XYZ file of C-alpha atoms in Angstrom:
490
model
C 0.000 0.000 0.000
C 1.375 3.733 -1.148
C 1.577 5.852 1.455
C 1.706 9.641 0.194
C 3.637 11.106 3.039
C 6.439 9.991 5.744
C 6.150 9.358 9.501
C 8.729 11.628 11.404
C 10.093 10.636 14.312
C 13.000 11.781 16.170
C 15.684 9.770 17.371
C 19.002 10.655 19.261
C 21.275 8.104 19.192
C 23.398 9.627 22.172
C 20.371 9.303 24.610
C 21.333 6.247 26.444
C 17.785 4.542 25.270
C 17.789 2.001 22.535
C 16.979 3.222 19.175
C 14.289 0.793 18.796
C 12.669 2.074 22.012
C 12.420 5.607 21.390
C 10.238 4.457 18.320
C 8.161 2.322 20.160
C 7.458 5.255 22.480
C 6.907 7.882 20.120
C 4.625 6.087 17.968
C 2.322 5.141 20.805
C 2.665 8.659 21.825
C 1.129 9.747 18.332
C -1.327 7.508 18.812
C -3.024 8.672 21.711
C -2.360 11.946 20.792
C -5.077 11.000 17.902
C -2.407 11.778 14.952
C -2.557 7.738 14.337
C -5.728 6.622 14.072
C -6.845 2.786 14.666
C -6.450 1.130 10.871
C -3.917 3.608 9.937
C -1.309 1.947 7.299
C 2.059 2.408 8.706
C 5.147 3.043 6.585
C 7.052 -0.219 5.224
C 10.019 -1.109 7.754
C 12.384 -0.364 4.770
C 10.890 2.705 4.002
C 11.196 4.374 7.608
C 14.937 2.597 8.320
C 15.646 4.463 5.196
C 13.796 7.818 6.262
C 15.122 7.597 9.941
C 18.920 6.830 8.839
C 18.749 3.082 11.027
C 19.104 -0.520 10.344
C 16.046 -2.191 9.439
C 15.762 -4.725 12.105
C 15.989 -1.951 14.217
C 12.298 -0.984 12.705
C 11.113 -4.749 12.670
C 12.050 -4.945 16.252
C 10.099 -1.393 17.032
C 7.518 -2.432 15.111
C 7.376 -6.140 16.657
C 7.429 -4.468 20.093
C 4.230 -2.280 19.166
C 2.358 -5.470 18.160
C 3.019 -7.739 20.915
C 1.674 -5.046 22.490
C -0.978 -4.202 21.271
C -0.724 -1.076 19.530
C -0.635 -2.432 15.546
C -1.213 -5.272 13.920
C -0.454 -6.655 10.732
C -2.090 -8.086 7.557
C -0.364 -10.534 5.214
C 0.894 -8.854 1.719
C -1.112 -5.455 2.780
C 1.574 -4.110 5.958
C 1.269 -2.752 9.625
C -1.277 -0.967 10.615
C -2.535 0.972 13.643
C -4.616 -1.354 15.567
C -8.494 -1.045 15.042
C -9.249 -2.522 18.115
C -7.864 0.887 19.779
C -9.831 3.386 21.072
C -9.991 7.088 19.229
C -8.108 8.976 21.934
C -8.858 12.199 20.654
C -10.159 13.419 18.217
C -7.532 15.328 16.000
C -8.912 19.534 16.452
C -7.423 22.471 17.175
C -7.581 23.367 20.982
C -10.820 26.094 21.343
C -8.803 28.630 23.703
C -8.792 31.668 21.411
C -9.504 35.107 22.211
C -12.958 35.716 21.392
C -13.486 37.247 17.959
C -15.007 40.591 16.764
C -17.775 40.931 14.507
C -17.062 40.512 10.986
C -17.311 43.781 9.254
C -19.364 42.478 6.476
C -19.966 46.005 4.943
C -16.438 47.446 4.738
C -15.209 47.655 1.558
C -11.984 46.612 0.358
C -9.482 49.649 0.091
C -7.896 50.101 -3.051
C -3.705 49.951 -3.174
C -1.520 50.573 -5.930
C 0.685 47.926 -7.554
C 3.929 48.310 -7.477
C 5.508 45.863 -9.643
C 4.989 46.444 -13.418
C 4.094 44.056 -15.864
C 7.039 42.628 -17.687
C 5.805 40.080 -20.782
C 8.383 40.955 -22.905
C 10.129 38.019 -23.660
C 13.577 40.122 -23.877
C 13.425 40.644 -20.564
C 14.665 38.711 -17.529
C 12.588 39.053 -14.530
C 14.382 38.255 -11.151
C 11.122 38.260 -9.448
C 10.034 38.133 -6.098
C 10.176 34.482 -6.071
C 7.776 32.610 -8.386
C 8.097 28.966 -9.398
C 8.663 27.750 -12.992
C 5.724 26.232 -14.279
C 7.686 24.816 -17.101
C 8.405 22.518 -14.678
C 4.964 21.516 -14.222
C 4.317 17.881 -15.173
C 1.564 18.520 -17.480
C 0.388 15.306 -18.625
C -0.208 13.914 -14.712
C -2.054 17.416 -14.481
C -3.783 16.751 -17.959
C -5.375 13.570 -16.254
C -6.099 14.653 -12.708
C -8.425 17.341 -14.269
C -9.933 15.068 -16.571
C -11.107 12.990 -13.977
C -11.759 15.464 -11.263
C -14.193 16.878 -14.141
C -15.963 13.649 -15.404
C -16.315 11.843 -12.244
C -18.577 14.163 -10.873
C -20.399 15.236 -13.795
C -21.424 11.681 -14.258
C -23.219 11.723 -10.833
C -24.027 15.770 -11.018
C -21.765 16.600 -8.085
C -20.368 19.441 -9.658
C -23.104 21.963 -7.953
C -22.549 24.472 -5.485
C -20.607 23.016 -2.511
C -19.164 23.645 1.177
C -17.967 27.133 0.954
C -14.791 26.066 2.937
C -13.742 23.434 0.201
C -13.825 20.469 -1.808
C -13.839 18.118 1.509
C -11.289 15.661 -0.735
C -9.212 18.376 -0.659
C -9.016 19.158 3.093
C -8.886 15.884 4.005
C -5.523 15.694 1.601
C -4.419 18.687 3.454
C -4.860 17.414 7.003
C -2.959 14.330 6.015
C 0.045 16.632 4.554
C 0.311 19.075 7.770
C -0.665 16.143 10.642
C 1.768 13.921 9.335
C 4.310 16.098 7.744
C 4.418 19.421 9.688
C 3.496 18.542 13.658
C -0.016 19.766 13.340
C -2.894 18.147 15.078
C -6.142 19.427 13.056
C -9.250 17.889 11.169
C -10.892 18.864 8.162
C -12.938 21.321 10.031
C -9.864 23.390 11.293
C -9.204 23.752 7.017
C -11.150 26.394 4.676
C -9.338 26.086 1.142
C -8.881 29.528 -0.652
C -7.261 31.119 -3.748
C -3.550 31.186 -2.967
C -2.333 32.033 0.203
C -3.116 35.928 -0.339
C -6.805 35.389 -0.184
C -5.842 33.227 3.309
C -4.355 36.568 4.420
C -7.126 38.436 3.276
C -9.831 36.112 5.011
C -7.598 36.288 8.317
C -7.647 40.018 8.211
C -11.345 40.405 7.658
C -12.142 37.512 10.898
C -9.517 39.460 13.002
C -9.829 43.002 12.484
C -12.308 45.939 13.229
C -11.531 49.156 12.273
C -8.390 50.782 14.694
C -7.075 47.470 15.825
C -3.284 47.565 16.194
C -1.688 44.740 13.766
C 2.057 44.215 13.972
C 3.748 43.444 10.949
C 7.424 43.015 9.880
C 9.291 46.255 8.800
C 10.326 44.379 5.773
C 7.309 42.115 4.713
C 4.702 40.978 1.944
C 3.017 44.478 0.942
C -0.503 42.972 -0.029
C -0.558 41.318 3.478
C 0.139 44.402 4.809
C -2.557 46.299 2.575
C -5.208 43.445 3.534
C -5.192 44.338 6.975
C -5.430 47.798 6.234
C -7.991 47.556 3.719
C -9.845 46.217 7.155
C -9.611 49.301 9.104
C -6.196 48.280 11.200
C -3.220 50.955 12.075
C -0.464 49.332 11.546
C 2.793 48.904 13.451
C 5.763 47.558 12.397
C 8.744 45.661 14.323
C 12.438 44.799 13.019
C 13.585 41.733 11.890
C 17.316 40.605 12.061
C 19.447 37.659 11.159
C 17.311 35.522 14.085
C 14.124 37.025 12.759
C 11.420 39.127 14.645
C 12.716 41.380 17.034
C 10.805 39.978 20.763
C 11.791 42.931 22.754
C 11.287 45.698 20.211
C 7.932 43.563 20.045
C 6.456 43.609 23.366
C 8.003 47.267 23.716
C 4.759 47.648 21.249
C 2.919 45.689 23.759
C 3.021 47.575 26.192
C 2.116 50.530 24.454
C -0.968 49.324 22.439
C -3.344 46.627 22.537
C -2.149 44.489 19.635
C -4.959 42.474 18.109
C -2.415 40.338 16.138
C 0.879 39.929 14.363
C 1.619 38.922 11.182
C 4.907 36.809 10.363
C 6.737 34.957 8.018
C 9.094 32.787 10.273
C 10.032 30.183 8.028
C 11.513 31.910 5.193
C 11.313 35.602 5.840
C 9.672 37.257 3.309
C 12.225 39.319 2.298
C 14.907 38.580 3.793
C 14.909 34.856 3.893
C 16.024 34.318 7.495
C 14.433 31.608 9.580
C 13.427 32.651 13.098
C 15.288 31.049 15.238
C 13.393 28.436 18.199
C 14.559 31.059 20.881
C 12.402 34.142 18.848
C 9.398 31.627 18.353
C 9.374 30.253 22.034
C 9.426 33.773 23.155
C 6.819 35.109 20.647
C 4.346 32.439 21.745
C 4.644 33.773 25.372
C 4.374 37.003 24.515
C 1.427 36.369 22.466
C -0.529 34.636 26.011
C 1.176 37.823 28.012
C -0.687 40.362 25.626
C -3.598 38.000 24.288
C -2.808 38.275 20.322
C -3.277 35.945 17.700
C -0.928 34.777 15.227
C -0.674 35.033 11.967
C 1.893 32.986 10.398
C 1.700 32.836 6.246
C 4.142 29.789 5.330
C 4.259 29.976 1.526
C 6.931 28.381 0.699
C 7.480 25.657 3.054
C 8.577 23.009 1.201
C 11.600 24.793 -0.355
C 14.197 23.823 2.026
C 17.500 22.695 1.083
C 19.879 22.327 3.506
C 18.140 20.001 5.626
C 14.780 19.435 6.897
C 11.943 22.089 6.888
C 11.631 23.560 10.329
C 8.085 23.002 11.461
C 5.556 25.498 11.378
C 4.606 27.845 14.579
C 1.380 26.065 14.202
C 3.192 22.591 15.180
C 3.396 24.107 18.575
C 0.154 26.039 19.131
C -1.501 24.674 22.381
C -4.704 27.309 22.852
C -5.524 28.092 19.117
C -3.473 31.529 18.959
C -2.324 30.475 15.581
C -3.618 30.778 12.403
C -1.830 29.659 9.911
C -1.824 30.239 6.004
C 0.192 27.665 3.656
C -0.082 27.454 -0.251
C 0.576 24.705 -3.026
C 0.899 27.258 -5.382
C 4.168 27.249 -5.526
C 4.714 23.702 -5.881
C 2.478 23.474 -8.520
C 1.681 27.211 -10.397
C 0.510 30.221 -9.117
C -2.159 30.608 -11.866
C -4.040 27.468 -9.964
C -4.415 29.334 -7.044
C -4.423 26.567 -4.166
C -4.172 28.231 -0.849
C -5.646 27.182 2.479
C -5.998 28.765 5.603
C -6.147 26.364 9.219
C -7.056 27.797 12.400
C -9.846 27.019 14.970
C -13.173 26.014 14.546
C -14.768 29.055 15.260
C -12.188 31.416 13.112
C -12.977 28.652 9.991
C -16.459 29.181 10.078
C -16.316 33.025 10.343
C -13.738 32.386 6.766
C -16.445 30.427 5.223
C -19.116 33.369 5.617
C -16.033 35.504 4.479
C -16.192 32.893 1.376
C -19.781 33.157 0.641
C -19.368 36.646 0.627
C -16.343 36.828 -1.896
C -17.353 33.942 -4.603
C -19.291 31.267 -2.860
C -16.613 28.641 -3.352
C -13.310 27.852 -5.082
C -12.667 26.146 -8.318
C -14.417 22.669 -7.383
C -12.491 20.790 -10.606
C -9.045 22.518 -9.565
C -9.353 21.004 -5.932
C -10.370 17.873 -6.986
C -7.295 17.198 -9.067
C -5.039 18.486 -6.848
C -6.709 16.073 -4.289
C -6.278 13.509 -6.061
C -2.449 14.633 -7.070
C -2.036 14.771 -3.308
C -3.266 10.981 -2.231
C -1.640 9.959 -5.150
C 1.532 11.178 -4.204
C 2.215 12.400 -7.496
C 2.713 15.923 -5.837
C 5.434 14.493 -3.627
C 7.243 13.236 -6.245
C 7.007 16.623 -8.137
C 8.283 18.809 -5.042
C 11.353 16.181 -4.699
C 11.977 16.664 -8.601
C 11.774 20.465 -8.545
C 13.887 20.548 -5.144
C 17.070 19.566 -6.805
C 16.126 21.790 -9.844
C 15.722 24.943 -7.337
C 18.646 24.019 -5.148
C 20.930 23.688 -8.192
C 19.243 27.412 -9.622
C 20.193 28.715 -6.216
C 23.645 27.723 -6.007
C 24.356 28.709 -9.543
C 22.805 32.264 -8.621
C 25.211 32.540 -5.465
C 28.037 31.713 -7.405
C 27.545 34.005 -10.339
C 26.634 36.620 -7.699
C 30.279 35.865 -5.997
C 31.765 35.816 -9.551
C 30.220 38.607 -11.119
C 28.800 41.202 -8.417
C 31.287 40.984 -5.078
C 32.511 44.309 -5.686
C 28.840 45.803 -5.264
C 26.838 43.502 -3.221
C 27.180 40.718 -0.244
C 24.166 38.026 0.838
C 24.111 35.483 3.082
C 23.392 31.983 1.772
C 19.922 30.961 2.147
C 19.134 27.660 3.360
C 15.528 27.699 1.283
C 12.753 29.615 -0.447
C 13.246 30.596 -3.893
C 14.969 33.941 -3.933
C 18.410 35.698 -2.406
C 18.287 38.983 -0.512
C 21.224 40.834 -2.040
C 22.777 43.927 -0.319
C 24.290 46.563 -2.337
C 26.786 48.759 -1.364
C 25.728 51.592 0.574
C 27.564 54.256 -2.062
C 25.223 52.748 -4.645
C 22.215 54.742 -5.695
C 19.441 52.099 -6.073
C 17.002 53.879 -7.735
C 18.693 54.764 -10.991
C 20.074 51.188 -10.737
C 16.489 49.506 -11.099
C 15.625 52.141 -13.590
C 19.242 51.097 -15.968
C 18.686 47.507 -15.053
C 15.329 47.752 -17.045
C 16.736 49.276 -19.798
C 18.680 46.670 -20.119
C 16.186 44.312 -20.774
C 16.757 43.242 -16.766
C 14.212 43.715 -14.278
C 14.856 43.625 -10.175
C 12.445 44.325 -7.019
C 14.596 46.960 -4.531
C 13.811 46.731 -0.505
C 12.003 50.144 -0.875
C 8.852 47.638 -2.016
C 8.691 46.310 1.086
C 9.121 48.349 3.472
C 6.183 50.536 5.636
C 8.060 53.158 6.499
C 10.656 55.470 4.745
C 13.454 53.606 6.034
C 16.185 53.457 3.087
C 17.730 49.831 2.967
C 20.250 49.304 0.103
C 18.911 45.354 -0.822
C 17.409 43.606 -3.821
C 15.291 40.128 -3.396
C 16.561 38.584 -6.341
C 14.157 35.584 -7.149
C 15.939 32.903 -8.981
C 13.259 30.029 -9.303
C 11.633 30.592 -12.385
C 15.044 30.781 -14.742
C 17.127 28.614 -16.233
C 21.264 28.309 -15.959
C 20.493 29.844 -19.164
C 18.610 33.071 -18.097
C 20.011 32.863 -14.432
C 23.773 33.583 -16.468
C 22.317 36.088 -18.844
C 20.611 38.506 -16.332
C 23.811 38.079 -13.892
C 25.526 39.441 -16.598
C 23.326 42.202 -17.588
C 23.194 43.689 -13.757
C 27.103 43.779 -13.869
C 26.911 45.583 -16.600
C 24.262 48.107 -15.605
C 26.740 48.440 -12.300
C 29.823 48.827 -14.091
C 27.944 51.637 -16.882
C 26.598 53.602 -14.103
C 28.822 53.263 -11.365
């Protein structure tokens, strides 16, 4: 039996316990933790010695432990299982502690904000966006047939009506697999409401959270159509600096103490745009400051998967024990942005308030779209794809930071990143930036300076340099084009 997505366990082989021991204990922990369910297929004993880095008998004995115990069984020429005979310890939710919500502000309208990145379609041009995927990459024909059937099969039995504002429930039952088993998360389909790329997750956390005045904390560097969303609600916002460790905790609660901050909004996986990763000390402290001051969360993870360098750190959501979390994630990226396949997961109460938001906005998503990429997901076609384009990416990445070292250490200095899909490059301080994006254009070269992202006037000398969606090809070419415009207008 395929199973779509791995089992993680932790093991330190320094502890003093026995290897197969500590897997013994942390499965059973899982299970009555309700993130193994009874009849749950297991992964194959080769499969996890191979994921966990151990010899297999040291799995068959784990696993042969569990059983004479009690806690799975086996069935010949299907696998292990989770025993059915166990009870459902919990069921898997989200823990209903949250600060009680305002009124949704049904008749505010949305404020209008200007774009600030032009349209480039001229094929001249290279574009080191902010970070897009390739969707050359995208393996069409798999695609092709996922939307086929997600479009017959329910025609043929007229399924294909209006449906559950919060999603295709195929869909967020593929998603609750992915985060339970894959990210730490403990949720059930009702803790998911699908949406249109993780923007519209932003957007539909804004309008739940905020009433006009609230104080909402963002990064001084960060995403400006999160930023406008909350805005667009009514909110004042604050901002709060972010260094190589990411969010700033004292500047933070300094804010704290002087207003009554409704929420914060972060990006603490892959910083958008700096690309640091908050470090465990930050997040541990920015969960206790969150109880101290009673403000939610907002944590927009949209690029998760990108990680090179070793495993993805898991989400602040992983560790969210009263529901102060909400937490925004996108397959967008792995797949193409013009699919829009976001999803928001948060409490009960907050999901249901999103699916009014929903009816409000378009009634539902793209019921074919969801379908497929359901069925992409069991399939674990999708897992296959984000292991293909990994390499791809990682390889794009290093070949940027060594052109950049090669071609543009006499302007500019960046620190490695260990994932996403763009580099923050600093430019010398004695460089005017301005001109420079206006000569890099007319070179048929197009790059996003750090005066997009910012709130304030602050003047920061950096470029997010996206390098995803080009080839060795185009990744050379543009390198080469922004050393000239440096070297012309220097």
């Amino acid at each position: 039996m395929r199973r779509s997505w791995n089992l993680n366990l932790t093991i330190t082989k320094s502890s003093g316990i026995a290897v197969y021991l500590q897997m013994s204990q942390q499965i059973i922990d899982e299970i009555q933790r309700g993130r193994l369910l009874p009849s749950m297929a297991m992964p194959g004993t080769r499969e996890l010695a191979e994921q966990l880095q151990v010899n297999r008998k040291t799995v068959v004995l784990a696993y042969d432990e569990l059983i004479a115990q009690g806690w799975l069984s086996t069935e010949p020429r299907r696998g292990t299982f989770v025993s059915a005979n166990l009870p459902h310890f919990f069921a898997p939710k989200q823990v209903e502690k949250a600060a009680k919500l305002p009124p949704s502000e049904t008749t505010e309208k949305l404020g209008g904000y200007a774009v600030t990145q032009a349209s480039t379609n001229t094929k001249e041009i290279i574009d080191f966006n902010d970070g897009i995927p390739d969707t050359r990459l995208i393996p069409v024909e798999t695609l092709s047939r996922a939307f086929r059937h997600a479009l017959i099969t329910p025609l043929r039995s007229n399924n294909l009506g209006y449906g559950d504002p919060r999603g295709m429930y195929d869909l967020r039952s593929a998603i609750k697999k992915m985060v339970n088993m894959e990210r730490g998360l403990n949720v059930d389909v009702d803790n998911i409401c699908i949406a249109r790329g993780s923007q519209m997750g932003i957007f539909l956390a804004a309008r739940i959270l905020t009433k006009p005045d609230d104080f909402i904390v963002v990064e001084n560097l960060s995403y400006p159509p999160a930023r406008e969303a909350f805005r667009s609600c009514g909110a004042t916002i604050l901002t709060v600096a972010v260094d190589n460790d990411g969010i700033n905790v004292t500047a933070l609660e300094a804010l704290c103490k002087k207003h009554p901050i409704r929420a914060i909004y972060v990006t603490p996986h892959h910083q958008f745009p700096t690309t640091v990763m908050m470090t465990a000390e930050r997040r541990l402290k920015l969960f206790l400051l969150a109880k101290k001051y009673d403000f939610f969360i907002i944590e927009d993870d949209y690029d998760h998967e990108f990680h090179f360098e070793h495993h993805p750190v898991m989400p602040l959501a992983s560790h969210d024990h009263d529901g102060r979390v909400i937490y925004v994630g996108s397959l967008s990226k792995v797949l193409a942005p013009g699919l829009r396949v976001g999803y928001i997961i948060a409490s009960k109460a907050i999901i249901d308030g999103c699916a009014s938001e929903v009816m409000l906005i378009d009634r539902q998503g793209n019921s074919v779209t969801e379908l497929a990429v359901a069925s992409l997901m069991e399939s674990g076609e999708i897992k296959r794809h984000i292991r293909k384009i990994i390499k791809i990416y990682k390889e794009r990445r290093n070949l940027t930071m060594d052109l950049l070292t090669s071609e543009l250490s006499h302007v500019s200095s960046f620190t490695p990143p260990n994932g996403g899909l763009a580099i923050w490059l600093k430019i010398n301080d004695a460089i005017q930036l301005s001109t420079t994006v206006e000569n890099a254009l007319n070179e048929n070269v197009r790059i996003l300076p750090a005066s997009l992202f910012t709130e304030s006037e602050e003047h920061i000398n950096a470029i997010r340099l996206g390098f995803a969606s080009l080839s060795a090809k185009e990744l050379t070419l543009g390198i080469k084009r922004l050393k000239s415009v440096f070297e012309l207008h220097s």
